[in-house]
């Protein structure tokens, strides 16, 4: 069963190794486990539904609670304390496009606001109902999850948009294919959610972001059905896929989507390389990506993130041996870890890995083989479970991300980390900040920052700490000329910063598109554009 107030399946856990607990305590001080609200009390507080009856809509307390919040830190605070405030008035589980059209007509006729819901893994407030007089209906796509069509010759697969990462991959695997889209939230997030938030998977260097994988689809909007055909390429004016990508539920409900699948790779390998410092690591990564080597992943951690990863990994004996080996090669404090991945044919793999490792060596890199890379790959969808363990120990973790051209990367990291450190100092608390380059391009990189701080006894104080940290870091991103989000989307939390990047005219154009498809403003109001 899925956790109602945390990440993932109840049966799965990520206990903190003993050394990791000490590491966190040294970084931010001893933390006190919070007093979480109980499920029964939270269910008892769900208010009466304001929705007129409809055969497709459930108004029971449990489904409304399970669809009330996403996975951002404010969402966690709301769920863990039971102070949720606004619930959807009902949840519908349509099984066809016709049922979705019926729900849109119902919403228009009753003045109801409608929120499309995929896996609920949003970390920017996308699926939260806004307060107001109008009733709110959440439309879960969970039952629209089948493979509808598979064009073997072209590798084009059409799925119901509510299909989750594991279900989508299982259906493609059975046909010898893969989509290769693996965001860290893969276990729970859905195809429709990936498209609506412009998401990026961990192996995007090879497979591409969702923008490249999304070939076309069907979107049910209040103005009618938008059917975007799947061409290999087209010069027929502006591409309508670009309107759907990142639409965050504002235009309508994506009911089905055609994606570009790839045959399963003959070889996949992940290697770890350590550098004496971040500058050499970054120079190597830039050289590799600009040489256009066919790798699937280059993920470079700063010294603090490298130390944190090694501390949280457990396996004390293995890590001790690794540290000794690296010390013998002159890599001690300040060393940085790169995880380098290859996906593709065996023959190409030999050349690509050899060439990439030779570029890392030219920049002082020490290749430590496949063991550490294999461990990373094995645990990559387990890491989010650490959020549950840390919270229960009294520690909040949040992440933020941006992307900039290569020349701005060092200044951007410095600006975000300083902003977070400066903000926490004002609260008298401590913070542990660590960063990596997660998705790299020939012309720049995304920057992914994680931070840990202590939960306060008073949840309002925890929220105040987070708001200060988020605001200062977002202001730093804007001041340094970065995008407010490389992969998480806009939702509510990033909306105030959108105009800085789109300009007033650009934002006006986005607003006009929303109004064109949804003249009465019933679709997910308050998200993306205010
Ligand atoms: C632990 C964790 C790790 C994450 N890792 C990554 C990562 O590696 N890469 C990444 O890009 N993101 C990541 N995310 C963010 C999140 O998983 C993505 O934004 C994901 O694409 C959301 O998909 P979802 O199905 O959960 O959508 P939801 O959260 O349900 O919805 C998100 C938005 O999309 C809209 N939407 C959803 N389905 C539809 C539909 N069918 N039609 C119209 N609109 C729809 C919703 O209305 C909402 O506005 C992570 C989140 C968590 C909690």
Coordinates of C-alpha atoms and ligand atoms in Angstrom, one line a residue:
X1 CA 0.0 0.0 0.0
X2 CA 1.1 3.5 -0.8
X3 CA 2.0 5.7 2.2
X4 CA -0.5 8.5 2.8
X5 CA 1.9 10.9 4.4
X6 CA 5.4 10.1 2.9
X7 CA 7.2 8.6 0.0
X8 CA 6.4 5.2 -1.6
X9 CA 5.2 1.8 -0.6
X10 CA 4.7 1.1 3.1
X11 CA 6.6 -2.2 2.7
X12 CA 9.8 -0.5 1.6
X13 CA 12.2 1.3 3.8
X14 CA 15.6 2.9 3.9
X15 CA 17.1 2.7 7.4
X16 CA 19.9 5.1 8.1
X17 CA 23.3 3.4 8.7
X18 CA 24.7 4.2 12.1
X19 CA 27.6 6.3 10.6
X20 CA 25.1 8.3 8.5
X21 CA 23.1 9.3 11.6
X22 CA 26.3 10.7 13.2
X23 CA 27.2 12.4 10.0
X24 CA 23.9 14.2 9.8
X25 CA 24.0 15.1 13.5
X26 CA 27.4 16.6 13.2
X27 CA 26.3 18.7 10.2
X28 CA 23.1 20.2 11.6
X29 CA 22.9 19.3 15.2
X30 CA 20.9 16.7 17.2
X31 CA 17.3 16.6 15.9
X32 CA 14.1 15.6 17.7
X33 CA 11.6 13.2 16.1
X34 CA 8.3 15.0 15.3
X35 CA 4.8 14.1 16.6
X36 CA 3.0 13.0 13.4
X37 CA -0.8 13.2 13.2
X38 CA -2.6 9.8 13.0
X39 CA -4.6 8.7 9.9
X40 CA -7.9 8.4 11.8
X41 CA -7.7 11.9 13.1
X42 CA -6.8 13.3 9.7
X43 CA -9.7 11.4 8.0
X44 CA -12.1 12.7 10.7
X45 CA -11.2 16.3 9.7
X46 CA -12.1 15.9 6.0
X47 CA -15.0 18.3 5.5
X48 CA -18.3 17.5 3.7
X49 CA -18.0 17.5 -0.1
X50 CA -19.5 20.5 -1.9
X51 CA -19.9 18.5 -5.2
X52 CA -23.3 17.7 -6.7
X53 CA -23.5 13.9 -7.1
X54 CA -22.1 12.2 -10.2
X55 CA -21.7 8.5 -10.9
X56 CA -17.9 8.8 -11.6
X57 CA -17.0 10.8 -8.5
X58 CA -16.0 9.4 -5.1
X59 CA -16.5 11.7 -2.2
X60 CA -15.2 9.4 0.7
X61 CA -12.6 10.8 3.1
X62 CA -9.8 8.4 2.2
X63 CA -9.6 9.0 -1.6
X64 CA -9.8 12.8 -1.0
X65 CA -7.0 12.6 1.5
X66 CA -4.9 10.4 -0.8
X67 CA -5.2 13.0 -3.6
X68 CA -4.9 16.2 -1.4
X69 CA -1.2 16.9 -1.6
X70 CA 1.9 16.1 -3.6
X71 CA 5.5 15.6 -2.4
X72 CA 6.9 19.1 -1.7
X73 CA 8.2 20.0 1.7
X74 CA 5.1 22.1 2.5
X75 CA 3.0 19.1 1.3
X76 CA 4.8 16.8 3.8
X77 CA 4.3 19.3 6.6
X78 CA 0.6 19.5 5.8
X79 CA 0.2 15.7 5.7
X80 CA 2.5 14.9 8.7
X81 CA 0.8 17.4 11.0
X82 CA -2.7 16.8 9.6
X83 CA -3.1 20.5 8.9
X84 CA -4.2 20.1 5.3
X85 CA -6.8 22.8 5.1
X86 CA -8.1 22.4 1.6
X87 CA -9.1 19.0 0.3
X88 CA -10.5 18.1 -3.1
X89 CA -14.3 17.7 -2.8
X90 CA -14.1 14.5 -4.8
X91 CA -12.0 12.2 -6.9
X92 CA -13.0 10.7 -10.2
X93 CA -11.3 7.7 -11.9
X94 CA -12.4 7.9 -15.6
X95 CA -11.6 4.9 -17.7
X96 CA -12.0 6.5 -21.2
X97 CA -11.6 9.9 -23.0
X98 CA -15.4 10.0 -23.2
X99 CA -15.7 9.9 -19.4
X100 CA -13.1 12.6 -19.1
X101 CA -15.2 14.8 -21.5
X102 CA -18.2 14.0 -19.4
X103 CA -16.3 15.2 -16.3
X104 CA -15.2 18.4 -18.0
X105 CA -18.8 19.2 -19.0
X106 CA -20.0 18.5 -15.5
X107 CA -17.3 20.8 -14.1
X108 CA -18.2 23.6 -16.6
X109 CA -21.9 23.2 -15.7
X110 CA -21.5 23.2 -11.9
X111 CA -18.7 25.8 -11.6
X112 CA -16.3 23.1 -10.4
X113 CA -12.5 23.4 -10.6
X114 CA -10.8 20.4 -12.1
X115 CA -7.2 19.1 -11.3
X116 CA -5.7 16.4 -13.5
X117 CA -3.8 14.0 -11.2
X118 CA -1.1 11.5 -12.4
X119 CA 1.1 10.0 -9.7
X120 CA 0.9 13.0 -7.3
X121 CA 4.7 13.2 -7.2
X122 CA 4.8 17.0 -7.9
X123 CA 7.3 18.9 -5.8
X124 CA 6.0 22.3 -6.6
X125 CA 2.4 22.4 -5.4
X126 CA 0.9 21.4 -8.8
X127 CA -1.9 19.2 -7.7
X128 CA -3.0 21.0 -4.5
X129 CA -6.5 22.4 -4.5
X130 CA -6.5 26.2 -4.0
X131 CA -8.8 27.7 -1.3
X132 CA -12.0 29.3 -2.7
X133 CA -15.7 29.1 -3.0
X134 CA -15.8 26.8 -6.0
X135 CA -15.8 23.0 -5.4
X136 CA -12.7 21.1 -6.5
X137 CA -12.7 17.8 -8.4
X138 CA -9.4 15.8 -8.8
X139 CA -9.4 13.6 -11.9
X140 CA -7.0 10.7 -11.4
X141 CA -5.8 9.1 -14.6
X142 CA -5.0 5.8 -12.8
X143 CA -7.5 3.7 -14.9
X144 CA -6.2 5.1 -18.2
X145 CA -3.0 3.0 -18.1
X146 CA -3.1 0.5 -21.0
X147 CA -0.9 0.1 -24.0
X148 CA -3.4 1.2 -26.7
X149 CA -1.3 0.7 -29.8
X150 CA 2.2 -0.4 -30.7
X151 CA 3.7 0.3 -34.1
X152 CA 6.6 -2.1 -34.1
X153 CA 8.2 -0.8 -37.3
X154 CA 8.5 2.7 -36.0
X155 CA 8.9 2.0 -32.2
X156 CA 5.8 4.2 -31.5
X157 CA 3.8 3.2 -28.5
X158 CA 0.5 4.8 -27.5
X159 CA -0.4 4.6 -23.8
X160 CA -3.2 5.8 -21.6
X161 CA -1.6 8.8 -20.0
X162 CA -2.1 7.5 -16.4
X163 CA 0.4 4.7 -16.9
X164 CA 3.1 4.6 -14.2
X165 CA 6.8 4.3 -14.9
X166 CA 7.0 0.5 -14.0
X167 CA 3.8 -0.4 -15.8
X168 CA 4.9 1.4 -19.0
X169 CA 8.4 -0.2 -19.0
X170 CA 6.9 -3.7 -18.3
X171 CA 4.6 -3.4 -21.3
X172 CA 7.4 -2.2 -23.5
X173 CA 9.9 -4.7 -22.2
X174 CA 7.5 -7.5 -23.2
X175 CA 8.1 -6.3 -26.7
X176 CA 11.9 -5.9 -26.4
X177 CA 11.6 -2.1 -26.1
X178 CA 12.2 0.6 -23.5
X179 CA 11.2 4.3 -23.2
X180 CA 14.3 4.9 -21.1
X181 CA 12.6 7.7 -19.1
X182 CA 13.7 7.2 -15.5
X183 CA 13.1 10.2 -13.2
X184 CA 13.9 9.4 -9.6
X185 CA 10.2 9.4 -8.9
X186 CA 9.7 6.7 -11.6
X187 CA 8.0 4.2 -9.3
X188 CA 5.0 6.5 -8.8
X189 CA 5.0 9.2 -11.5
X190 CA 3.1 8.8 -14.8
X191 CA 3.4 9.5 -18.5
X192 CA 0.8 12.3 -18.4
X193 CA 2.6 13.9 -15.5
X194 CA 6.0 13.7 -17.2
X195 CA 4.6 15.5 -20.3
X196 CA 2.6 18.1 -18.3
X197 CA 5.7 19.0 -16.2
X198 CA 8.5 18.5 -18.9
X199 CA 10.3 16.0 -16.8
X200 CA 13.8 14.7 -17.3
X201 CA 14.9 11.1 -16.6
X202 CA 18.3 10.0 -15.3
X203 CA 19.5 8.7 -18.6
X204 CA 18.3 11.7 -20.6
X205 CA 21.8 12.1 -22.2
X206 CA 21.0 9.0 -24.3
X207 CA 17.2 8.8 -24.5
X208 CA 16.5 12.6 -24.3
X209 CA 14.1 14.4 -22.0
X210 CA 10.3 13.8 -22.3
X211 CA 10.2 16.5 -24.9
X212 CA 12.1 14.3 -27.3
X213 CA 10.1 11.1 -26.4
X214 CA 6.6 12.6 -26.6
X215 CA 5.5 12.2 -30.2
X216 CA 1.8 13.3 -30.0
X217 CA -1.4 12.6 -28.1
X218 CA -5.0 13.4 -27.2
X219 CA -5.9 16.2 -24.8
X220 CA -9.5 16.8 -23.7
X221 CA -10.0 20.5 -23.1
X222 CA -13.0 22.6 -22.2
X223 CA -12.9 24.0 -25.7
X224 CA -12.8 20.5 -27.4
X225 CA -10.5 17.6 -28.2
X226 CA -7.0 18.5 -29.3
X227 CA -5.5 15.6 -31.3
X228 CA -1.8 16.0 -31.9
X229 CA -0.6 13.6 -34.6
X230 CA 2.8 11.8 -34.3
X231 CA 5.0 12.7 -37.2
X232 CA 8.7 11.9 -37.3
X233 CA 9.2 15.6 -38.1
X234 CA 7.2 18.4 -39.5
X235 CA 7.7 22.0 -40.8
X236 CA 4.0 22.8 -40.6
X237 CA 4.3 25.9 -38.4
X238 CA 4.6 25.9 -34.6
X239 CA 4.6 22.5 -33.0
X240 CA 1.5 21.9 -30.9
X241 CA 3.3 19.4 -28.7
X242 CA 5.2 22.4 -27.3
X243 CA 1.9 23.8 -26.0
X244 CA 1.0 20.5 -24.3
X245 CA 4.5 20.0 -22.8
X246 CA 4.7 21.8 -19.4
X247 CA 0.9 22.7 -19.6
X248 CA 0.5 21.5 -15.9
X249 CA -3.1 20.7 -16.3
X250 CA -4.1 24.2 -17.3
X251 CA -5.3 23.4 -20.8
X252 CA -7.1 20.1 -20.3
X253 CA -6.5 16.4 -19.5
X254 CA -4.0 14.4 -21.5
X255 CA -5.8 11.1 -22.0
X256 CA -3.4 9.3 -24.2
X257 CA 0.1 9.9 -25.5
X258 CA 2.3 8.3 -28.1
X259 CA 6.0 7.9 -27.2
X260 CA 9.1 7.0 -29.1
X261 CA 10.5 3.7 -27.7
X262 CA 14.0 2.3 -28.3
X263 CA 15.0 -1.4 -28.5
X264 CA 16.4 -2.7 -25.2
X265 CA 20.1 -2.0 -25.0
X266 CA 22.6 -4.9 -25.3
X267 CA 24.8 -3.3 -22.7
X268 CA 24.3 -0.9 -19.8
X269 CA 27.1 0.0 -17.4
X270 CA 27.7 2.6 -14.8
X271 CA 31.2 3.5 -13.6
X272 CA 32.6 5.8 -10.9
X273 CA 35.5 8.1 -11.4
X274 CA 37.0 10.4 -8.8
X275 CA 38.6 13.7 -9.4
X276 CA 41.0 15.7 -7.1
X277 CA 38.6 18.7 -7.2
X278 CA 35.3 20.0 -8.8
X279 CA 37.0 22.1 -11.4
X280 CA 38.8 19.1 -13.0
X281 CA 35.7 17.0 -12.8
X282 CA 33.7 19.8 -14.6
X283 CA 36.3 20.2 -17.3
X284 CA 36.2 16.5 -17.9
X285 CA 32.4 16.3 -18.1
X286 CA 32.4 19.3 -20.5
X287 CA 35.0 17.7 -22.7
X288 CA 33.1 14.4 -22.8
X289 CA 29.7 15.9 -23.5
X290 CA 31.1 18.3 -26.1
X291 CA 32.8 15.4 -27.8
X292 CA 29.2 14.0 -28.3
X293 CA 30.2 10.6 -27.0
X294 CA 27.1 8.3 -26.8
X295 CA 26.9 8.0 -23.0
X296 CA 23.6 7.9 -21.1
X297 CA 24.6 9.7 -17.9
X298 CA 27.2 12.1 -16.5
X299 CA 26.5 13.0 -12.9
X300 CA 29.2 15.0 -11.1
X301 CA 29.0 15.7 -7.3
X302 CA 30.7 18.6 -5.5
X303 CA 33.1 17.6 -2.6
X304 CA 30.4 18.0 0.0
X305 CA 28.0 15.8 -2.0
X306 CA 30.7 13.2 -2.6
X307 CA 31.4 13.1 1.2
X308 CA 27.7 12.9 2.0
X309 CA 27.1 10.1 -0.5
X310 CA 30.0 8.1 0.9
X311 CA 28.7 8.7 4.4
X312 CA 25.1 7.7 3.7
X313 CA 26.0 4.7 1.6
X314 CA 26.6 2.3 4.6
X315 CA 29.0 -0.5 3.6
X316 CA 31.7 1.0 5.9
X317 CA 34.3 -1.6 5.0
X318 CA 33.9 -1.1 1.2
X319 CA 33.9 2.7 1.5
X320 CA 37.0 2.6 3.8
X321 CA 38.9 0.5 1.2
X322 CA 37.8 3.0 -1.5
X323 CA 39.0 6.0 0.6
X324 CA 42.4 4.3 1.1
X325 CA 42.8 3.6 -2.6
X326 CA 41.9 7.1 -3.5
X327 CA 44.3 8.6 -0.8
X328 CA 47.1 6.5 -2.3
X329 CA 46.4 8.2 -5.6
X330 CA 46.5 11.6 -3.9
X331 CA 42.7 12.2 -3.8
X332 CA 41.7 13.2 -0.3
X333 CA 39.6 16.2 0.9
X334 CA 37.9 18.0 -1.9
X335 CA 37.6 14.9 -4.2
X336 CA 34.6 14.7 -6.4
X337 CA 32.7 11.7 -7.7
X338 CA 31.4 11.3 -11.3
X339 CA 29.0 8.5 -12.2
X340 CA 29.3 7.9 -15.9
X341 CA 26.8 5.6 -17.6
X342 CA 26.7 3.9 -21.0
X343 CA 23.6 2.4 -22.7
X344 CA 23.6 0.9 -26.2
X345 CA 25.3 -1.7 -28.3
X346 CA 28.3 -3.7 -27.1
X347 CA 30.6 -2.6 -29.9
X348 CA 29.9 1.1 -29.5
X349 CA 30.2 0.7 -25.7
X350 CA 33.8 -0.4 -25.8
X351 CA 34.9 2.7 -27.8
X352 CA 32.6 5.2 -26.0
X353 CA 33.7 4.1 -22.5
X354 CA 37.4 3.9 -23.5
X355 CA 37.2 7.4 -25.0
X356 CA 35.3 8.8 -22.0
X357 CA 37.7 7.3 -19.4
X358 CA 40.7 8.6 -21.3
X359 CA 39.2 12.1 -21.2
X360 CA 38.6 11.7 -17.4
X361 CA 42.2 10.6 -17.0
X362 CA 43.5 13.6 -18.9
X363 CA 41.8 15.7 -16.2
X364 CA 43.2 13.8 -13.2
X365 CA 40.3 11.3 -12.9
X366 CA 40.8 8.0 -11.1
X367 CA 38.5 5.2 -12.4
X368 CA 37.5 2.9 -9.6
X369 CA 35.5 0.4 -11.7
X370 CA 31.9 -0.8 -11.9
X371 CA 31.1 -1.7 -8.2
X372 CA 30.2 1.8 -7.0
X373 CA 28.3 2.6 -10.2
X374 CA 26.4 -0.7 -9.9
X375 CA 25.5 0.2 -6.3
X376 CA 24.2 3.6 -7.5
X377 CA 22.1 2.0 -10.2
X378 CA 20.7 -0.6 -7.9
X379 CA 19.6 1.9 -5.3
X380 CA 18.5 4.8 -7.5
X381 CA 14.8 4.5 -6.8
X382 CA 15.4 3.6 -3.2
X383 CA 17.0 6.9 -2.3
X384 CA 13.7 8.9 -2.0
X385 CA 12.7 6.5 0.8
X386 CA 15.5 8.2 2.8
X387 CA 13.1 11.2 3.1
X388 CA 10.8 9.1 5.3
X389 CA 13.7 8.0 7.6
X390 CA 15.1 11.5 7.9
X391 CA 11.7 13.0 8.7
X392 CA 11.1 10.5 11.4
X393 CA 14.5 11.4 12.9
X394 CA 13.5 15.1 12.9
X395 CA 15.3 16.2 9.7
X396 CA 13.8 17.9 6.7
X397 CA 15.3 17.4 3.2
X398 CA 14.4 19.4 0.1
X399 CA 15.9 19.9 -3.3
X400 CA 15.9 22.6 -6.0
X401 CA 17.3 22.8 -9.5
X402 CA 18.1 25.1 -12.4
X403 CA 20.2 25.1 -15.6
X404 CA 22.7 27.5 -17.0
X405 CA 25.4 27.8 -19.7
X406 CA 28.7 26.2 -18.7
X407 CA 30.5 29.6 -18.0
X408 CA 27.9 30.4 -15.3
X409 CA 27.8 27.0 -13.5
X410 CA 30.4 27.7 -10.8
X411 CA 28.9 31.2 -9.9
X412 CA 25.4 29.7 -9.8
X413 CA 26.4 26.9 -7.4
X414 CA 28.2 29.4 -5.2
X415 CA 25.2 31.8 -5.3
X416 CA 22.6 29.1 -4.4
X417 CA 24.7 27.6 -1.6
X418 CA 25.5 31.0 -0.1
X419 CA 21.8 32.0 -0.3
X420 CA 20.8 28.9 1.6
X421 CA 23.6 29.3 4.2
X422 CA 22.8 33.0 4.6
X423 CA 19.1 32.3 5.0
X424 CA 19.5 29.6 7.6
X425 CA 21.9 31.7 9.7
X426 CA 19.0 34.2 10.2
X427 CA 17.0 31.5 11.9
X428 CA 19.8 30.5 14.2
X429 CA 19.8 27.0 12.7
X430 CA 22.3 25.0 10.6
X431 CA 22.0 23.6 7.1
X432 CA 23.8 20.9 5.2
X433 CA 23.9 21.8 1.5
X434 CA 25.2 19.5 -1.3
X435 CA 25.1 19.8 -5.1
X436 CA 25.6 17.9 -8.3
X437 CA 25.4 18.4 -12.0
X438 CA 22.6 16.0 -12.9
X439 CA 21.9 16.5 -16.7
X440 CA 24.6 17.9 -18.9
X441 CA 24.4 19.3 -22.4
X442 CA 27.2 20.5 -24.8
X443 CA 26.2 24.1 -24.1
X444 CA 25.5 23.9 -20.3
X445 CA 24.3 21.9 -17.3
X446 CA 21.5 21.5 -14.8
X447 CA 22.4 22.0 -11.2
X448 CA 20.7 20.0 -8.5
X449 CA 20.9 21.2 -4.9
X450 CA 19.8 19.2 -1.9
X451 CA 19.6 20.6 1.7
X452 CA 19.0 19.2 5.1
X453 CA 17.8 21.2 8.2
X454 CA 16.1 20.4 11.5
X455 CA 12.4 20.3 11.9
X456 CA 11.2 22.8 14.6
X457 CA 8.8 21.8 17.4
X458 CA 6.3 24.2 15.9
X459 CA 5.4 23.2 12.3
X460 CA 4.7 26.9 11.5
X461 CA 8.3 27.6 12.3
X462 CA 9.5 24.8 10.1
X463 CA 7.4 26.2 7.3
X464 CA 8.8 29.7 7.9
X465 CA 12.4 28.2 7.6
X466 CA 11.5 26.5 4.4
X467 CA 9.9 29.6 2.9
X468 CA 12.9 31.7 3.7
X469 CA 15.3 29.1 2.2
X470 CA 13.2 28.6 -0.9
X471 CA 12.7 32.4 -1.5
X472 CA 16.4 33.2 -1.1
X473 CA 17.6 30.3 -3.3
X474 CA 15.0 31.2 -6.0
X475 CA 16.1 34.8 -6.0
X476 CA 19.7 33.7 -6.4
X477 CA 18.7 31.5 -9.4
X478 CA 17.0 34.5 -11.0
X479 CA 19.8 36.9 -10.2
X480 CA 22.4 34.6 -11.8
X481 CA 20.3 34.2 -15.0
X482 CA 19.2 30.5 -14.5
X483 CA 15.9 29.0 -15.3
X484 CA 13.6 28.7 -12.3
X485 CA 13.3 25.0 -13.0
X486 CA 15.1 22.5 -15.2
X487 CA 12.8 19.6 -14.6
X488 CA 10.4 20.0 -11.6
X489 CA 8.0 22.4 -13.3
X490 CA 6.4 25.6 -12.1
X491 CA 3.3 24.7 -10.1
X492 CA 2.6 27.2 -7.3
X493 CA 6.1 27.5 -5.8
X494 CA 7.9 28.7 -8.9
X495 CA 5.1 30.8 -10.4
X496 CA 6.3 34.1 -8.9
X497 CA 9.6 33.8 -10.7
X498 CA 8.3 32.9 -14.1
X499 CA 8.0 36.4 -15.4
X500 CA 11.7 37.0 -14.9
X501 CA 12.4 34.3 -17.5
X502 CA 9.5 34.6 -19.9
X503 CA 9.0 38.4 -19.8
X504 CA 5.6 40.1 -19.6
X505 CA 4.8 39.5 -23.2
X506 CA 5.8 35.8 -23.1
X507 CA 3.8 35.3 -19.9
X508 CA 0.8 37.0 -21.5
X509 CA 1.1 34.6 -24.5
X510 CA 1.0 31.6 -22.1
X511 CA -2.0 33.0 -20.3
X512 CA -3.8 33.6 -23.6
X513 CA -3.2 30.0 -24.7
X514 CA -4.7 28.8 -21.3
X515 CA -7.7 31.1 -21.8
X516 CA -8.2 29.9 -25.4
X517 CA -8.5 26.2 -24.4
X518 CA -10.2 26.9 -21.0
X519 CA -12.2 30.2 -21.3
X520 CA -14.1 29.7 -18.0
X521 CA -10.8 29.0 -16.1
X522 CA -11.9 25.7 -14.6
X523 CA -8.6 23.8 -15.3
X524 CA -6.1 23.7 -12.4
X525 CA -6.4 27.4 -11.6
X526 CA -3.5 29.1 -9.8
X527 CA -0.8 26.8 -11.2
X528 CA 1.8 27.8 -13.8
X529 CA 0.4 31.3 -14.3
X530 CA -1.5 33.1 -11.6
Ligands
LIG1 C1 11.4 11.8 -4.8 C2 11.1 12.5 -6.1 C3 12.0 12.4 -7.2 C4 11.8 13.2 -8.3 N1 12.7 13.0 -9.4 C5 12.4 13.7 -10.5 C6 13.3 13.5 -11.6 O1 14.3 12.8 -11.5 N2 13.1 14.2 -12.8 C7 11.9 15.0 -12.9 O2 11.7 15.5 -14.0 N3 11.1 15.1 -11.9 C8 11.3 14.5 -10.7 N4 10.4 14.6 -9.7 C9 9.2 15.5 -9.8 C10 8.0 14.7 -10.3 O3 8.1 13.4 -10.1 C11 7.7 15.1 -11.8 O4 7.3 16.4 -11.9 C12 6.7 14.1 -12.5 O5 6.8 14.4 -13.9 C13 5.3 14.3 -12.0 O6 4.5 13.2 -12.5 P1 3.2 12.8 -11.8 O7 2.6 11.7 -12.7 O8 3.4 12.4 -10.4 O9 2.3 14.1 -11.9 P2 1.4 14.8 -10.8 O10 2.3 15.2 -9.7 O11 0.2 14.0 -10.5 O12 1.0 16.1 -11.6 C14 1.9 17.1 -11.9 C15 1.3 18.1 -12.9 O13 0.9 17.5 -14.1 C16 -0.5 17.6 -14.3 N5 -0.9 16.3 -14.9 C17 -0.6 15.1 -14.5 N6 -1.1 14.2 -15.3 C18 -1.8 14.9 -16.3 C19 -2.6 14.5 -17.4 N7 -2.8 13.2 -17.8 N8 -3.1 15.5 -18.2 C20 -2.9 16.8 -17.9 N9 -2.2 17.2 -16.8 C21 -1.6 16.3 -16.0 C22 -1.1 17.9 -13.0 O14 -2.3 18.6 -13.1 C23 0.0 18.7 -12.3 O15 -0.2 20.0 -12.7 C24 10.6 14.0 -8.5 C25 9.7 14.0 -7.4 C26 10.0 13.3 -6.2 C27 9.0 13.4 -5.1

